[in-house]
């Protein structure tokens, strides 16, 4: 079974600074997808960024980028120029490339932005 | 386009009762997945429905069941509620349930079991 581990339960960063959230995963599959989801307090979960395992290039979405190290099974999220609106729980998630839409989530990292 | 909607948003039940939660996917989406979120266990996959058929099921007891209607709306039912069933129940929809599809989450239903 696949597992996802987020080793940082909480992180904090000064506004406008850069922060990196860590995620490692375990799988024997070669075809899979990785995601970072953001869940603001009392608001719904939204997709931040996704990475296809077969793509070597790291995904980027504006101020959000990932460092995907397939051999090390590591998938970290970098947030540049942190903003107050980035404060949220961040979940790393894995989905197999075979069939169903089942997401396997990490335990989450609570990110605080200090003004 | 309207997002994923879930009703009700909040529910309070007592042990032994049963509950039904509803999820309306984004228009045109045919795959609906359900997740349970608790502080202790985190986010756990319950099941996925596509074209009215359950395609995959997580490791939950048979008290947890679901169904999907022809308009892709989905319901999940929990019978004989236990205190440990208190959680935020999230549903997510995707266009065709393909590997390349992105899943969009609803706001969740917060269930409290007393």
Tab-separated table of C-alpha atoms in Angstrom:
chain	number	residue	atom	x	y	z
A	1	UNK	CA	0.000	0.000	0.000
A	2	UNK	CA	1.116	3.516	-0.711
A	3	UNK	CA	1.917	5.884	2.129
A	4	UNK	CA	2.549	9.614	2.293
A	5	UNK	CA	4.496	11.259	5.108
A	6	UNK	CA	4.647	14.921	6.018
A	7	UNK	CA	7.207	15.290	8.781
A	8	UNK	CA	6.444	18.908	9.657
A	9	UNK	CA	3.157	19.227	11.577
A	10	UNK	CA	3.576	23.020	11.739
A	11	UNK	CA	5.603	25.625	9.930
A	12	UNK	CA	5.706	29.389	10.107
A	13	UNK	CA	7.194	32.002	7.821
A	14	UNK	CA	7.425	35.764	7.658
A	15	UNK	CA	5.275	37.475	5.073
A	16	UNK	CA	7.136	37.872	1.758
A	17	UNK	CA	9.645	35.157	2.670
A	18	UNK	CA	10.009	31.708	1.127
A	19	UNK	CA	9.030	28.470	2.824
A	20	UNK	CA	9.403	24.821	1.848
A	21	UNK	CA	7.057	22.072	2.991
A	22	UNK	CA	8.346	18.504	2.923
A	23	UNK	CA	6.651	15.349	1.736
A	24	UNK	CA	7.906	11.837	1.163
A	25	UNK	CA	5.970	8.906	-0.193
A	26	UNK	CA	6.362	5.204	-0.589
A	27	UNK	CA	5.165	3.242	-3.599
A	28	UNK	CA	6.230	0.395	-5.822
A	29	UNK	CA	4.334	1.831	-8.791
A	30	UNK	CA	5.999	3.696	-11.623
A	31	UNK	CA	2.880	5.504	-12.840
A	32	UNK	CA	1.374	7.913	-10.363
A	33	UNK	CA	0.455	11.498	-9.632
A	34	UNK	CA	1.379	13.738	-6.727
A	35	UNK	CA	-0.570	16.716	-5.461
A	36	UNK	CA	-0.441	19.513	-2.942
A	37	UNK	CA	-3.818	20.606	-1.626
A	38	UNK	CA	-4.485	23.644	0.551
A	39	UNK	CA	-7.249	23.732	3.171
A	40	UNK	CA	-7.731	27.225	4.665
A	41	UNK	CA	-9.446	27.426	8.063
A	42	UNK	CA	-13.135	26.559	7.691
A	43	UNK	CA	-12.875	26.660	3.931
A	44	UNK	CA	-12.777	23.991	1.323
A	45	UNK	CA	-9.768	22.155	0.017
A	46	UNK	CA	-8.312	23.455	-3.202
A	47	UNK	CA	-5.637	22.076	-5.484
A	48	UNK	CA	-2.359	23.996	-5.369
A	49	UNK	CA	-0.218	22.018	-7.762
A	50	UNK	CA	0.083	18.592	-9.355
A	51	UNK	CA	2.985	16.561	-10.718
A	52	UNK	CA	2.894	13.595	-13.044
A	53	UNK	CA	5.545	11.052	-12.112
A	54	UNK	CA	6.596	10.530	-15.733
A	55	UNK	CA	7.464	14.214	-16.108
A	56	UNK	CA	10.977	15.120	-15.044
A	57	UNK	CA	10.294	18.838	-15.070
A	58	UNK	CA	9.136	20.236	-11.758
A	59	UNK	CA	5.643	21.748	-11.802
A	60	UNK	CA	5.168	25.444	-11.065
A	61	UNK	CA	2.064	27.554	-10.514
A	62	UNK	CA	2.856	31.217	-9.991
A	63	UNK	CA	4.447	31.488	-6.511
A	64	UNK	CA	4.167	27.731	-5.909
A	65	UNK	CA	6.689	25.211	-7.173
A	66	UNK	CA	7.686	21.678	-6.345
A	67	UNK	CA	10.954	19.824	-6.063
A	68	UNK	CA	10.152	16.333	-7.301
A	69	UNK	CA	12.888	13.796	-6.593
A	70	UNK	CA	11.534	10.527	-7.966
A	71	UNK	CA	14.403	8.304	-6.896
A	72	UNK	CA	14.291	9.661	-3.369
A	73	UNK	CA	10.463	9.612	-3.384
A	74	UNK	CA	10.390	13.181	-2.232
A	75	UNK	CA	7.936	15.891	-3.263
A	76	UNK	CA	8.421	19.226	-1.506
A	77	UNK	CA	6.411	22.404	-2.028
A	78	UNK	CA	8.086	25.805	-2.163
A	79	UNK	CA	6.008	28.918	-1.598
A	80	UNK	CA	7.731	32.121	-2.638
A	81	UNK	CA	6.779	35.625	-1.491
A	82	UNK	CA	4.459	34.218	1.185
A	83	UNK	CA	1.200	36.071	1.650
A	84	UNK	CA	-1.243	36.161	4.548
A	85	UNK	CA	-3.740	34.294	2.387
A	86	UNK	CA	-1.363	31.350	2.169
A	87	UNK	CA	-2.074	30.457	5.797
A	88	UNK	CA	-3.712	27.027	5.727
A	89	UNK	CA	-3.253	23.304	6.209
A	90	UNK	CA	-1.296	21.864	3.328
A	91	UNK	CA	-1.752	18.245	2.364
A	92	UNK	CA	0.490	16.210	0.144
A	93	UNK	CA	-1.383	13.477	-1.726
A	94	UNK	CA	-0.636	10.504	-3.945
A	95	UNK	CA	-2.809	8.937	-6.587
A	96	UNK	CA	-2.056	5.781	-8.515
A	97	UNK	CA	-1.931	5.952	-12.277
A	98	UNK	CA	-3.965	2.777	-12.454
A	99	UNK	CA	-7.697	3.303	-12.350
A	100	UNK	CA	-9.568	4.829	-9.467
A	101	UNK	CA	-9.566	8.348	-8.130
A	102	UNK	CA	-8.387	7.380	-4.649
A	103	UNK	CA	-6.109	9.967	-3.066
A	104	UNK	CA	-3.743	8.937	-0.278
A	105	UNK	CA	-3.028	11.938	1.930
A	106	UNK	CA	-0.268	12.855	4.309
A	107	UNK	CA	-1.100	14.119	7.792
A	108	UNK	CA	-0.789	17.740	6.748
A	109	UNK	CA	1.368	20.731	7.632
A	110	UNK	CA	-0.200	23.777	9.241
A	111	UNK	CA	1.396	26.881	7.743
A	112	UNK	CA	1.279	30.173	9.631
A	113	UNK	CA	2.219	33.448	7.978
A	114	UNK	CA	3.614	36.095	10.328
A	115	UNK	CA	2.975	39.699	9.261
B	1	UNK	CA	-19.855	27.022	-13.142
B	2	UNK	CA	-20.975	26.119	-9.639
B	3	UNK	CA	-18.562	24.127	-7.530
B	4	UNK	CA	-19.126	20.935	-5.612
B	5	UNK	CA	-21.911	21.340	-3.094
B	6	UNK	CA	-22.588	19.271	-0.017
B	7	UNK	CA	-25.662	19.219	2.170
B	8	UNK	CA	-26.183	19.582	4.977
B	9	UNK	CA	-23.127	21.504	6.128
B	10	UNK	CA	-23.568	20.530	9.770
B	11	UNK	CA	-25.270	17.607	11.456
B	12	UNK	CA	-25.645	16.493	15.030
B	13	UNK	CA	-26.764	12.929	15.664
B	14	UNK	CA	-26.771	10.526	18.575
B	15	UNK	CA	-25.183	7.115	18.796
B	16	UNK	CA	-27.133	4.398	17.056
B	17	UNK	CA	-28.857	6.710	14.594
B	18	UNK	CA	-28.240	6.697	10.882
B	19	UNK	CA	-27.363	9.631	8.646
B	20	UNK	CA	-27.392	10.457	4.939
B	21	UNK	CA	-25.090	13.040	3.402
B	22	UNK	CA	-25.478	14.439	-0.090
B	23	UNK	CA	-22.976	15.626	-2.680
B	24	UNK	CA	-23.696	17.391	-5.961
B	25	UNK	CA	-20.701	17.377	-8.287
B	26	UNK	CA	-19.681	20.095	-10.670
B	27	UNK	CA	-21.965	20.071	-13.699
B	28	UNK	CA	-20.723	17.514	-16.200
B	29	UNK	CA	-18.573	15.645	-13.698
B	30	UNK	CA	-19.336	11.952	-13.463
B	31	UNK	CA	-16.943	10.726	-10.783
B	32	UNK	CA	-17.585	11.366	-7.095
B	33	UNK	CA	-15.287	10.310	-4.266
B	34	UNK	CA	-15.873	10.525	-0.528
B	35	UNK	CA	-13.331	11.109	2.232
B	36	UNK	CA	-13.464	11.183	6.007
B	37	UNK	CA	-11.317	13.763	7.794
B	38	UNK	CA	-10.577	13.439	11.504
B	39	UNK	CA	-7.827	14.964	13.669
B	40	UNK	CA	-6.512	11.530	14.588
B	41	UNK	CA	-6.692	9.611	11.316
B	42	UNK	CA	-6.403	12.496	8.872
B	43	UNK	CA	-7.999	12.190	5.463
B	44	UNK	CA	-9.103	8.708	4.531
B	45	UNK	CA	-10.723	7.501	1.323
B	46	UNK	CA	-14.186	6.023	1.708
B	47	UNK	CA	-15.329	5.161	-1.827
B	48	UNK	CA	-15.614	6.371	-5.397
B	49	UNK	CA	-18.588	6.260	-7.729
B	50	UNK	CA	-18.568	6.591	-11.475
B	51	UNK	CA	-21.622	6.224	-13.691
B	52	UNK	CA	-23.690	4.948	-10.754
B	53	UNK	CA	-21.196	2.163	-9.983
B	54	UNK	CA	-18.859	1.911	-7.021
B	55	UNK	CA	-15.377	1.614	-8.487
B	56	UNK	CA	-13.260	1.551	-5.406
B	57	UNK	CA	-13.767	1.270	-1.664
B	58	UNK	CA	-11.590	2.182	1.272
B	59	UNK	CA	-11.073	0.265	4.472
B	60	UNK	CA	-14.255	1.186	6.320
B	61	UNK	CA	-16.889	-1.051	7.900
B	62	UNK	CA	-20.065	-1.961	6.093
B	63	UNK	CA	-21.964	0.676	8.082
B	64	UNK	CA	-20.619	3.124	5.540
B	65	UNK	CA	-22.343	2.907	2.198
B	66	UNK	CA	-23.041	5.104	-0.757
B	67	UNK	CA	-24.747	5.417	-4.061
B	68	UNK	CA	-24.774	7.580	-7.125
B	69	UNK	CA	-27.749	8.672	-9.151
B	70	UNK	CA	-28.103	9.075	-12.900
B	71	UNK	CA	-27.476	12.830	-12.593
B	72	UNK	CA	-24.141	12.028	-10.859
B	73	UNK	CA	-25.311	13.289	-7.480
B	74	UNK	CA	-24.096	11.018	-4.724
B	75	UNK	CA	-25.189	10.155	-1.232
B	76	UNK	CA	-23.371	8.403	1.541
B	77	UNK	CA	-25.079	6.724	4.438
B	78	UNK	CA	-23.712	5.796	7.829
B	79	UNK	CA	-25.835	3.443	9.890
B	80	UNK	CA	-25.642	2.729	13.618
B	81	UNK	CA	-23.547	5.805	14.304
B	82	UNK	CA	-20.634	5.586	16.718
B	83	UNK	CA	-18.834	8.400	18.536
B	84	UNK	CA	-15.810	7.789	16.324
B	85	UNK	CA	-17.810	8.644	13.232
B	86	UNK	CA	-17.645	12.317	14.204
B	87	UNK	CA	-15.716	13.872	11.360
B	88	UNK	CA	-15.701	16.203	8.399
B	89	UNK	CA	-16.954	14.279	5.378
B	90	UNK	CA	-15.653	15.600	2.087
B	91	UNK	CA	-16.674	14.728	-1.390
B	92	UNK	CA	-14.719	15.426	-4.533
B	93	UNK	CA	-15.758	15.292	-8.150
B	94	UNK	CA	-13.850	14.900	-11.377
B	95	UNK	CA	-14.841	14.992	-14.996
B	96	UNK	CA	-14.566	11.388	-16.109
B	97	UNK	CA	-12.670	9.679	-13.354
B	98	UNK	CA	-9.578	9.357	-15.529
B	99	UNK	CA	-6.106	9.346	-14.111
B	100	UNK	CA	-5.415	12.720	-15.660
B	101	UNK	CA	-8.480	14.379	-14.143
B	102	UNK	CA	-8.237	16.830	-11.282
B	103	UNK	CA	-10.514	16.300	-8.303
B	104	UNK	CA	-12.407	19.280	-6.924
B	105	UNK	CA	-13.541	19.205	-3.323
B	106	UNK	CA	-16.736	20.407	-1.719
B	107	UNK	CA	-16.906	22.328	1.578
B	108	UNK	CA	-17.721	19.197	3.557
B	109	UNK	CA	-20.383	18.084	6.013
B	110	UNK	CA	-19.363	18.230	9.637
B	111	UNK	CA	-20.982	15.359	11.513
B	112	UNK	CA	-21.028	15.328	15.286
B	113	UNK	CA	-22.146	12.157	17.038
B	114	UNK	CA	-23.181	12.559	20.686
